[in-house]
mmCIF file of C-alpha atoms in Angstrom:
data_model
loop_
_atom_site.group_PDB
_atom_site.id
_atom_site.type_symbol
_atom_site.label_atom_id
_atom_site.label_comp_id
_atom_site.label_asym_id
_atom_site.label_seq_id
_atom_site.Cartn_x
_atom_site.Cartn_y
_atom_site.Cartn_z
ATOM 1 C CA UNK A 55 -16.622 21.941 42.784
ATOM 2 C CA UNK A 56 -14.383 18.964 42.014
ATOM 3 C CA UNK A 57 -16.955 17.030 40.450
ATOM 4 C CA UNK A 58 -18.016 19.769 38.696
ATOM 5 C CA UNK A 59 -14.780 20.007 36.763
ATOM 6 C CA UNK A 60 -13.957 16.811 36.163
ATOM 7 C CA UNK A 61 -17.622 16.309 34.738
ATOM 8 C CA UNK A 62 -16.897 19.062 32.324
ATOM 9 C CA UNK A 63 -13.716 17.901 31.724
ATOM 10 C CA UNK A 64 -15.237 14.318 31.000
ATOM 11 C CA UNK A 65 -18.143 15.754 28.637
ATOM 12 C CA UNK A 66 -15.168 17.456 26.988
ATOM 13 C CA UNK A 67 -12.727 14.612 26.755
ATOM 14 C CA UNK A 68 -15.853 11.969 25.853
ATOM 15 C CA UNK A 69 -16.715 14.720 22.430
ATOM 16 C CA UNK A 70 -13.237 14.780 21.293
ATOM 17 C CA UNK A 71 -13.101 10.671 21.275
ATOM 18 C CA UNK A 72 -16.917 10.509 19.534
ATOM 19 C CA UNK A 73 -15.438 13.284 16.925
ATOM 20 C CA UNK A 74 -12.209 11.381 15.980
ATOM 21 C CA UNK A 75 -14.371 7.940 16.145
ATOM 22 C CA UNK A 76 -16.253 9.633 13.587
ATOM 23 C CA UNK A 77 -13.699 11.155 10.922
ATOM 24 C CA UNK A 78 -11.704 7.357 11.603
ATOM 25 C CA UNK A 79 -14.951 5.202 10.701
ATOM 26 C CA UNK A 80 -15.841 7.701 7.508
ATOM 27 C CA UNK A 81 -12.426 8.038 6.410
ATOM 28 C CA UNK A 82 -11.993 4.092 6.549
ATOM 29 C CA UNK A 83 -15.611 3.742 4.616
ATOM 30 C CA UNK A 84 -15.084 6.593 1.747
ATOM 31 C CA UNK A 85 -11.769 5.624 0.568
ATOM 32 C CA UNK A 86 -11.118 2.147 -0.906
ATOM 33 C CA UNK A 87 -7.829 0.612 -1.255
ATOM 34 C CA UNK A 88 -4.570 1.437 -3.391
ATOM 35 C CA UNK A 89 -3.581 -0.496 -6.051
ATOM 36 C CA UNK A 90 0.034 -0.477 -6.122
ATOM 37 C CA UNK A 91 1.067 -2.113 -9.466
ATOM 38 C CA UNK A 92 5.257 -2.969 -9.185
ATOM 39 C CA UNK A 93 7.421 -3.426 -12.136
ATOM 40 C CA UNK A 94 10.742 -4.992 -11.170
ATOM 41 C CA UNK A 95 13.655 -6.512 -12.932
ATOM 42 C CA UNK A 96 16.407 -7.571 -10.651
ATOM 43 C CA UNK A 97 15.194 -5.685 -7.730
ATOM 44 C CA UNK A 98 16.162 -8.518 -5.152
ATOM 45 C CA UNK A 99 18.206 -6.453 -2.770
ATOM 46 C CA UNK A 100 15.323 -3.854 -2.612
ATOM 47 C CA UNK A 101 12.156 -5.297 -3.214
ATOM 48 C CA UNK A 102 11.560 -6.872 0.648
ATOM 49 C CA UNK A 103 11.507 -3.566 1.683
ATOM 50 C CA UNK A 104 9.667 -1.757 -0.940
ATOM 51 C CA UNK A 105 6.883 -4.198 0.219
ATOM 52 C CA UNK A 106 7.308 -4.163 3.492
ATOM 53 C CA UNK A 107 7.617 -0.040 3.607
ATOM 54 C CA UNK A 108 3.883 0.024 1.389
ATOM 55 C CA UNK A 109 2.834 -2.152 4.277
ATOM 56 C CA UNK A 110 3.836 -0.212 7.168
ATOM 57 C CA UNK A 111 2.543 3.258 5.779
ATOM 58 C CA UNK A 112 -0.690 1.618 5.038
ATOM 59 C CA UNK A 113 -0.798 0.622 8.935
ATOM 60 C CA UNK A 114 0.209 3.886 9.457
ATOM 61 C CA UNK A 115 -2.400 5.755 7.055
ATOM 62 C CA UNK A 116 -5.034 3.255 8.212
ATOM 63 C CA UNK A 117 -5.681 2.346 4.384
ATOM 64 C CA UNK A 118 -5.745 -0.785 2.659
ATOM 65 C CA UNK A 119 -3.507 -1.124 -0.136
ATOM 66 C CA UNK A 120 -2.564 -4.002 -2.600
ATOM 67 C CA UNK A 121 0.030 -4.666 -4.606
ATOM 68 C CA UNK A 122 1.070 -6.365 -7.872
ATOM 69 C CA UNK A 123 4.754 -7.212 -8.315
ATOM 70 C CA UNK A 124 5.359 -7.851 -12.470
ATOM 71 C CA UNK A 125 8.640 -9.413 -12.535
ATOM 72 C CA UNK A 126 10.407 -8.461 -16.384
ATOM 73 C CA UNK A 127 12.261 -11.899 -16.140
ATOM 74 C CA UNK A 128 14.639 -11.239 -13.073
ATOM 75 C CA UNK A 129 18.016 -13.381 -13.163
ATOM 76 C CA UNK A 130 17.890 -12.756 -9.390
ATOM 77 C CA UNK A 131 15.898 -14.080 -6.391
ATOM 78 C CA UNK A 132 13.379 -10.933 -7.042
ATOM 79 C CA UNK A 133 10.509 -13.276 -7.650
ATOM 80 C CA UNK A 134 10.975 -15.888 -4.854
ATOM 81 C CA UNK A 135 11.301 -13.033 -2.585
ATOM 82 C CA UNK A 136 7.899 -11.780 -3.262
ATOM 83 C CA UNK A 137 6.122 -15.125 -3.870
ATOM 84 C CA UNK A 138 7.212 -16.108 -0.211
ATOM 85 C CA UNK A 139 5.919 -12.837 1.044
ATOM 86 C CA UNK A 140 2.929 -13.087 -0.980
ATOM 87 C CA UNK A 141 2.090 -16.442 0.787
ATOM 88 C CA UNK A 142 1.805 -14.696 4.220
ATOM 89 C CA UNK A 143 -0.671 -11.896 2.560
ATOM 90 C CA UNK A 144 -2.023 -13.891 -0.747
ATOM 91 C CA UNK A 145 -5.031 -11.044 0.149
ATOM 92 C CA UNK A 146 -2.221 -8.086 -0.358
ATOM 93 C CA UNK A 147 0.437 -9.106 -2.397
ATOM 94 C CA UNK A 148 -0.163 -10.937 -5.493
ATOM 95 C CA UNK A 149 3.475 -11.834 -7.843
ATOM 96 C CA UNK A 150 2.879 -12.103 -11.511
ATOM 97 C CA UNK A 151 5.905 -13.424 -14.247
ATOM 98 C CA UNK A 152 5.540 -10.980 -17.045
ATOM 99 C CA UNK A 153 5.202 -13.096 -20.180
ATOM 100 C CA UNK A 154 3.413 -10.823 -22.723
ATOM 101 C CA UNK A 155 2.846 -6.674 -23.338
ATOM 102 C CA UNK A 156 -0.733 -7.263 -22.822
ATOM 103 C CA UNK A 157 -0.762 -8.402 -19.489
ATOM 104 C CA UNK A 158 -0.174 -4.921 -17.973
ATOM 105 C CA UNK A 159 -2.939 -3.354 -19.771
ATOM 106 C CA UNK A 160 -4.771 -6.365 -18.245
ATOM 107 C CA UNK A 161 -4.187 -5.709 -14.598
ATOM 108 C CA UNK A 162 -5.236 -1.663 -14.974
ATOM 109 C CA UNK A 163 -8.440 -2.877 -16.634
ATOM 110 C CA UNK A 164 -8.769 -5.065 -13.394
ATOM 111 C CA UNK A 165 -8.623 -1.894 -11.293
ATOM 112 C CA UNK A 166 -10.740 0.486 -13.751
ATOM 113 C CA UNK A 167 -12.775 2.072 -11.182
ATOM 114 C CA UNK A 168 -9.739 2.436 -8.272
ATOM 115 C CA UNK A 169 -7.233 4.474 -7.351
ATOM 116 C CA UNK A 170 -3.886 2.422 -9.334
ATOM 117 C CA UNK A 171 -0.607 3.498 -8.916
ATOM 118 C CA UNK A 172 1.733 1.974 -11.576
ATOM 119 C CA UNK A 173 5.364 2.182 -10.512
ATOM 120 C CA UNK A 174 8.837 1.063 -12.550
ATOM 121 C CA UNK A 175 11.014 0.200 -9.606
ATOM 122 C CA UNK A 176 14.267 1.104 -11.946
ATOM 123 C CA UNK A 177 13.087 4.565 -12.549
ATOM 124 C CA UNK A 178 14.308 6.804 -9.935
ATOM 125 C CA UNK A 179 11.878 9.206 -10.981
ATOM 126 C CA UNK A 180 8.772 6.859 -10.467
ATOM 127 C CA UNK A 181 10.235 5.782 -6.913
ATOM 128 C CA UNK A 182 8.642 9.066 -5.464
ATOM 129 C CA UNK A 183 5.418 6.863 -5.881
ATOM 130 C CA UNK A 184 6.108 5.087 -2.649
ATOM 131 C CA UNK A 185 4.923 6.530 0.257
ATOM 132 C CA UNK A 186 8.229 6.615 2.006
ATOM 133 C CA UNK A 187 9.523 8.369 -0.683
ATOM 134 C CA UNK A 188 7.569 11.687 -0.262
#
């Protein structure tokens, strides 16, 4: 009788782990990764963890995101901050000095066909972007 339960408990236990094997491998192969496009201007005491938050929540969410920091001429550390972080994840994080207007419209041509989220880090109102936000 023992056996018999614990078989049917093991037949039971072995579906639920093929069913979320399942939904994990589909859900990882439908959706592609967030663009996260960053526009900062003296953000230096904030943007380390802006970064590191997207990060985390992508672990979290089990989704790949990226991220493109356009610095608007910071008179602050902003940009070495995210160049040294982009050097640990130069696949993730890429740090771009805006020069000209054009260059944004450049980077959302880039990601035409993906999801893009485009977020002024000095708008409050655009911070609900961030994951940890909502």
């Amino acid at each position: 009788m023992i056996i018999g339960l614990l078989s049917i408990f093991g037949a039971y236990g072995l579906a639920i782990a093929l069913v979320h094997f399942g939904w994990y491998r589909l859900r990882r192969s439908r959706l592609g990764p967030i663009h996260y496009v960053l526009i900062t201007k003296n953000n230096a005491m904030h943007i380390e963890w802006y970064l590191r938050s997207l990060l985390f929540v992508s672990r979290l969410k089990a989704r790949e995101v990226r991220i493109v920091i356009l610095d608007e001429s910071s008179e602050d550390e902003t940009l070495a901050i995210v160049e040294r972080l982009a050097a640990d994840r130069p696949e993730t994080i890429e740090a771009v000095a805006w020069n000209e207007a054009g260059q944004l419209d450049e980077i959302m041509t880039r990601y035409d066909d993906e999801e893009v989220v485009l977020v002024r880090l000095a708008n409050e109102k655009e911070l609900i972007q961030i994951p940890l936000f909502q």
